[in-house]
Amino acid sequence: MSTIRHTGITLNQPEKVLEISWNDGRVCRYPLSHLREACPCVECRGGHQFMGMAFAPDNILTLTPRRSYAVVELNPVGNYALQPVWDDGHSTGLYTWEYLHHLCPPSETTES
Ligand SMILES: [Zn+2]
């Protein structure tokens, strides 16, 4: 089992995109509004019926953002997750690196 690690992270505020490069060579650009919509916390996932179910959309770009979101602050949590503070005040979502890697928008990864 290889471990996915990020090798670089850039919060591109003008374009409202979070850019993460990985140790497998991929560079992913996550639209912030879509990333907010994919927040994995219990509150955002609707509570009990999702308990124990991993929420992991296969294509983050298919989510429909309720509005345009911005990231106020990005806080690393240990070495396993990223905790963004959104401009709506929400900050309880822990995005593990594994989750972020899974969310990598497919349209942004055409390298061949
Ligand atoms: Zn949330």
PDB file of C-alpha atoms and ligand atoms in Angstrom:
ATOM      1  CA  MET A   1       0.000   0.000   0.000  1.00  0.00           C
ATOM      2  CA  SER A   2       1.492   3.259  -1.030  1.00  0.00           C
ATOM      3  CA  THR A   3       0.747   6.305   1.015  1.00  0.00           C
ATOM      4  CA  ILE A   4      -0.651   9.330  -0.710  1.00  0.00           C
ATOM      5  CA  ARG A   5       1.042  12.494   0.390  1.00  0.00           C
ATOM      6  CA  HIS A   6       0.695  16.044  -0.789  1.00  0.00           C
ATOM      7  CA  THR A   7       3.838  17.697  -2.002  1.00  0.00           C
ATOM      8  CA  GLY A   8       2.456  21.174  -2.372  1.00  0.00           C
ATOM      9  CA  ILE A   9      -0.642  23.176  -1.584  1.00  0.00           C
ATOM     10  CA  THR A  10      -1.676  26.561  -2.913  1.00  0.00           C
ATOM     11  CA  LEU A  11      -4.773  28.540  -2.100  1.00  0.00           C
ATOM     12  CA  ASN A  12      -5.477  30.503  -5.237  1.00  0.00           C
ATOM     13  CA  GLN A  13      -7.856  33.177  -3.958  1.00  0.00           C
ATOM     14  CA  PRO A  14      -8.290  35.175  -7.198  1.00  0.00           C
ATOM     15  CA  GLU A  15      -9.414  32.046  -9.066  1.00  0.00           C
ATOM     16  CA  LYS A  16     -11.122  30.518  -6.013  1.00  0.00           C
ATOM     17  CA  VAL A  17      -9.273  27.280  -6.495  1.00  0.00           C
ATOM     18  CA  LEU A  18      -7.324  25.091  -4.112  1.00  0.00           C
ATOM     19  CA  GLU A  19      -4.362  23.515  -5.843  1.00  0.00           C
ATOM     20  CA  ILE A  20      -2.747  20.418  -4.396  1.00  0.00           C
ATOM     21  CA  SER A  21       0.107  18.452  -5.891  1.00  0.00           C
ATOM     22  CA  TRP A  22       0.625  14.852  -4.838  1.00  0.00           C
ATOM     23  CA  ASN A  23       3.502  12.446  -4.568  1.00  0.00           C
ATOM     24  CA  ASP A  24       2.003  10.349  -7.372  1.00  0.00           C
ATOM     25  CA  GLY A  25       2.535  13.228  -9.779  1.00  0.00           C
ATOM     26  CA  ARG A  26      -1.033  14.461 -10.000  1.00  0.00           C
ATOM     27  CA  VAL A  27      -1.839  18.124  -9.631  1.00  0.00           C
ATOM     28  CA  CYS A  28      -5.443  18.756  -8.644  1.00  0.00           C
ATOM     29  CA  ARG A  29      -7.371  21.990  -8.813  1.00  0.00           C
ATOM     30  CA  TYR A  30     -10.431  22.037  -6.551  1.00  0.00           C
ATOM     31  CA  PRO A  31     -13.008  24.786  -7.093  1.00  0.00           C
ATOM     32  CA  LEU A  32     -13.591  26.148  -3.570  1.00  0.00           C
ATOM     33  CA  SER A  33     -17.379  26.238  -3.853  1.00  0.00           C
ATOM     34  CA  HIS A  34     -17.470  22.582  -4.857  1.00  0.00           C
ATOM     35  CA  LEU A  35     -15.053  21.682  -2.111  1.00  0.00           C
ATOM     36  CA  ARG A  36     -17.332  23.386   0.413  1.00  0.00           C
ATOM     37  CA  GLU A  37     -20.234  21.345  -0.938  1.00  0.00           C
ATOM     38  CA  ALA A  38     -18.225  18.167  -0.423  1.00  0.00           C
ATOM     39  CA  CYS A  39     -17.616  18.957   3.258  1.00  0.00           C
ATOM     40  CA  PRO A  40     -17.444  15.563   4.971  1.00  0.00           C
ATOM     41  CA  CYS A  41     -18.649  16.664   8.417  1.00  0.00           C
ATOM     42  CA  VAL A  42     -21.780  15.180   9.991  1.00  0.00           C
ATOM     43  CA  GLU A  43     -23.568  18.526   9.965  1.00  0.00           C
ATOM     44  CA  CYS A  44     -23.163  18.949   6.220  1.00  0.00           C
ATOM     45  CA  ARG A  45     -23.886  15.313   5.461  1.00  0.00           C
ATOM     46  CA  GLY A  46     -27.272  15.422   7.135  1.00  0.00           C
ATOM     47  CA  GLY A  47     -26.568  13.520  10.326  1.00  0.00           C
ATOM     48  CA  HIS A  48     -27.752  10.099  11.319  1.00  0.00           C
ATOM     49  CA  GLN A  49     -28.582   8.439   8.034  1.00  0.00           C
ATOM     50  CA  PHE A  50     -25.034   9.022   6.918  1.00  0.00           C
ATOM     51  CA  MET A  51     -23.416   7.807  10.108  1.00  0.00           C
ATOM     52  CA  GLY A  52     -20.868   5.197   9.244  1.00  0.00           C
ATOM     53  CA  MET A  53     -21.143   5.875   5.543  1.00  0.00           C
ATOM     54  CA  ALA A  54     -18.188   7.441   3.896  1.00  0.00           C
ATOM     55  CA  PHE A  55     -19.324  10.297   1.721  1.00  0.00           C
ATOM     56  CA  ALA A  56     -17.072  10.396  -1.268  1.00  0.00           C
ATOM     57  CA  PRO A  57     -18.435  11.777  -4.535  1.00  0.00           C
ATOM     58  CA  ASP A  58     -16.609  10.348  -7.518  1.00  0.00           C
ATOM     59  CA  ASN A  59     -16.690  13.652  -9.304  1.00  0.00           C
ATOM     60  CA  ILE A  60     -16.664  16.772  -7.186  1.00  0.00           C
ATOM     61  CA  LEU A  61     -17.617  18.829 -10.234  1.00  0.00           C
ATOM     62  CA  THR A  62     -21.064  17.207 -10.309  1.00  0.00           C
ATOM     63  CA  LEU A  63     -21.951  18.787  -6.974  1.00  0.00           C
ATOM     64  CA  THR A  64     -24.055  21.932  -7.123  1.00  0.00           C
ATOM     65  CA  PRO A  65     -22.706  24.698  -4.929  1.00  0.00           C
ATOM     66  CA  ARG A  66     -25.382  26.713  -3.138  1.00  0.00           C
ATOM     67  CA  ARG A  67     -23.320  29.815  -3.557  1.00  0.00           C
ATOM     68  CA  SER A  68     -19.818  30.957  -4.197  1.00  0.00           C
ATOM     69  CA  TYR A  69     -17.623  30.140  -1.213  1.00  0.00           C
ATOM     70  CA  ALA A  70     -14.235  31.360  -0.176  1.00  0.00           C
ATOM     71  CA  VAL A  71     -11.682  29.955   2.231  1.00  0.00           C
ATOM     72  CA  VAL A  72     -10.697  32.277   5.038  1.00  0.00           C
ATOM     73  CA  GLU A  73      -8.085  30.011   6.545  1.00  0.00           C
ATOM     74  CA  LEU A  74      -6.536  26.603   5.925  1.00  0.00           C
ATOM     75  CA  ASN A  75      -5.444  24.698   8.996  1.00  0.00           C
ATOM     76  CA  PRO A  76      -3.483  21.464   8.816  1.00  0.00           C
ATOM     77  CA  VAL A  77      -4.696  18.826  11.283  1.00  0.00           C
ATOM     78  CA  GLY A  78      -1.821  16.634  12.352  1.00  0.00           C
ATOM     79  CA  ASN A  79      -0.427  15.121   9.200  1.00  0.00           C
ATOM     80  CA  TYR A  80      -3.620  13.498   8.018  1.00  0.00           C
ATOM     81  CA  ALA A  81      -6.110  16.237   7.214  1.00  0.00           C
ATOM     82  CA  LEU A  82      -6.849  19.784   6.225  1.00  0.00           C
ATOM     83  CA  GLN A  83      -9.444  21.890   8.027  1.00  0.00           C
ATOM     84  CA  PRO A  84     -10.643  24.886   6.046  1.00  0.00           C
ATOM     85  CA  VAL A  85     -12.420  27.825   7.617  1.00  0.00           C
ATOM     86  CA  TRP A  86     -15.061  28.977   5.145  1.00  0.00           C
ATOM     87  CA  ASP A  87     -16.421  32.465   4.718  1.00  0.00           C
ATOM     88  CA  ASP A  88     -19.796  31.296   6.034  1.00  0.00           C
ATOM     89  CA  GLY A  89     -18.107  30.580   9.355  1.00  0.00           C
ATOM     90  CA  HIS A  90     -18.165  26.817   8.919  1.00  0.00           C
ATOM     91  CA  SER A  91     -15.014  25.041  10.024  1.00  0.00           C
ATOM     92  CA  THR A  92     -15.858  21.583  11.342  1.00  0.00           C
ATOM     93  CA  GLY A  93     -15.073  19.703   8.138  1.00  0.00           C
ATOM     94  CA  LEU A  94     -11.940  17.613   8.237  1.00  0.00           C
ATOM     95  CA  TYR A  95     -10.744  16.826   4.730  1.00  0.00           C
ATOM     96  CA  THR A  96      -8.280  13.980   4.999  1.00  0.00           C
ATOM     97  CA  TRP A  97      -5.564  13.891   2.386  1.00  0.00           C
ATOM     98  CA  GLU A  98      -6.984  10.580   1.224  1.00  0.00           C
ATOM     99  CA  TYR A  99     -10.402  12.188   0.774  1.00  0.00           C
ATOM    100  CA  LEU A 100      -8.937  15.156  -1.079  1.00  0.00           C
ATOM    101  CA  HIS A 101      -6.996  12.841  -3.345  1.00  0.00           C
ATOM    102  CA  HIS A 102     -10.202  10.942  -4.067  1.00  0.00           C
ATOM    103  CA  LEU A 103     -11.997  14.199  -4.885  1.00  0.00           C
ATOM    104  CA  CYS A 104      -9.447  15.270  -7.461  1.00  0.00           C
ATOM    105  CA  PRO A 105     -11.503  16.705 -10.352  1.00  0.00           C
ATOM    106  CA  PRO A 106     -11.016  14.355 -13.321  1.00  0.00           C
ATOM    107  CA  SER A 107     -11.152  17.073 -15.937  1.00  0.00           C
ATOM    108  CA  GLU A 108      -8.068  18.687 -14.461  1.00  0.00           C
ATOM    109  CA  THR A 109      -5.847  15.656 -14.664  1.00  0.00           C
ATOM    110  CA  THR A 110      -5.264  15.223 -18.361  1.00  0.00           C
ATOM    111  CA  GLU A 111      -1.512  14.840 -18.513  1.00  0.00           C
ATOM    112  CA  SER A 112      -0.872  12.284 -21.225  1.00  0.00           C
TER     113      SER A 112
HETATM  114 ZN    ZN B   1     -19.395  20.618   7.090  1.00  0.00          ZN
END
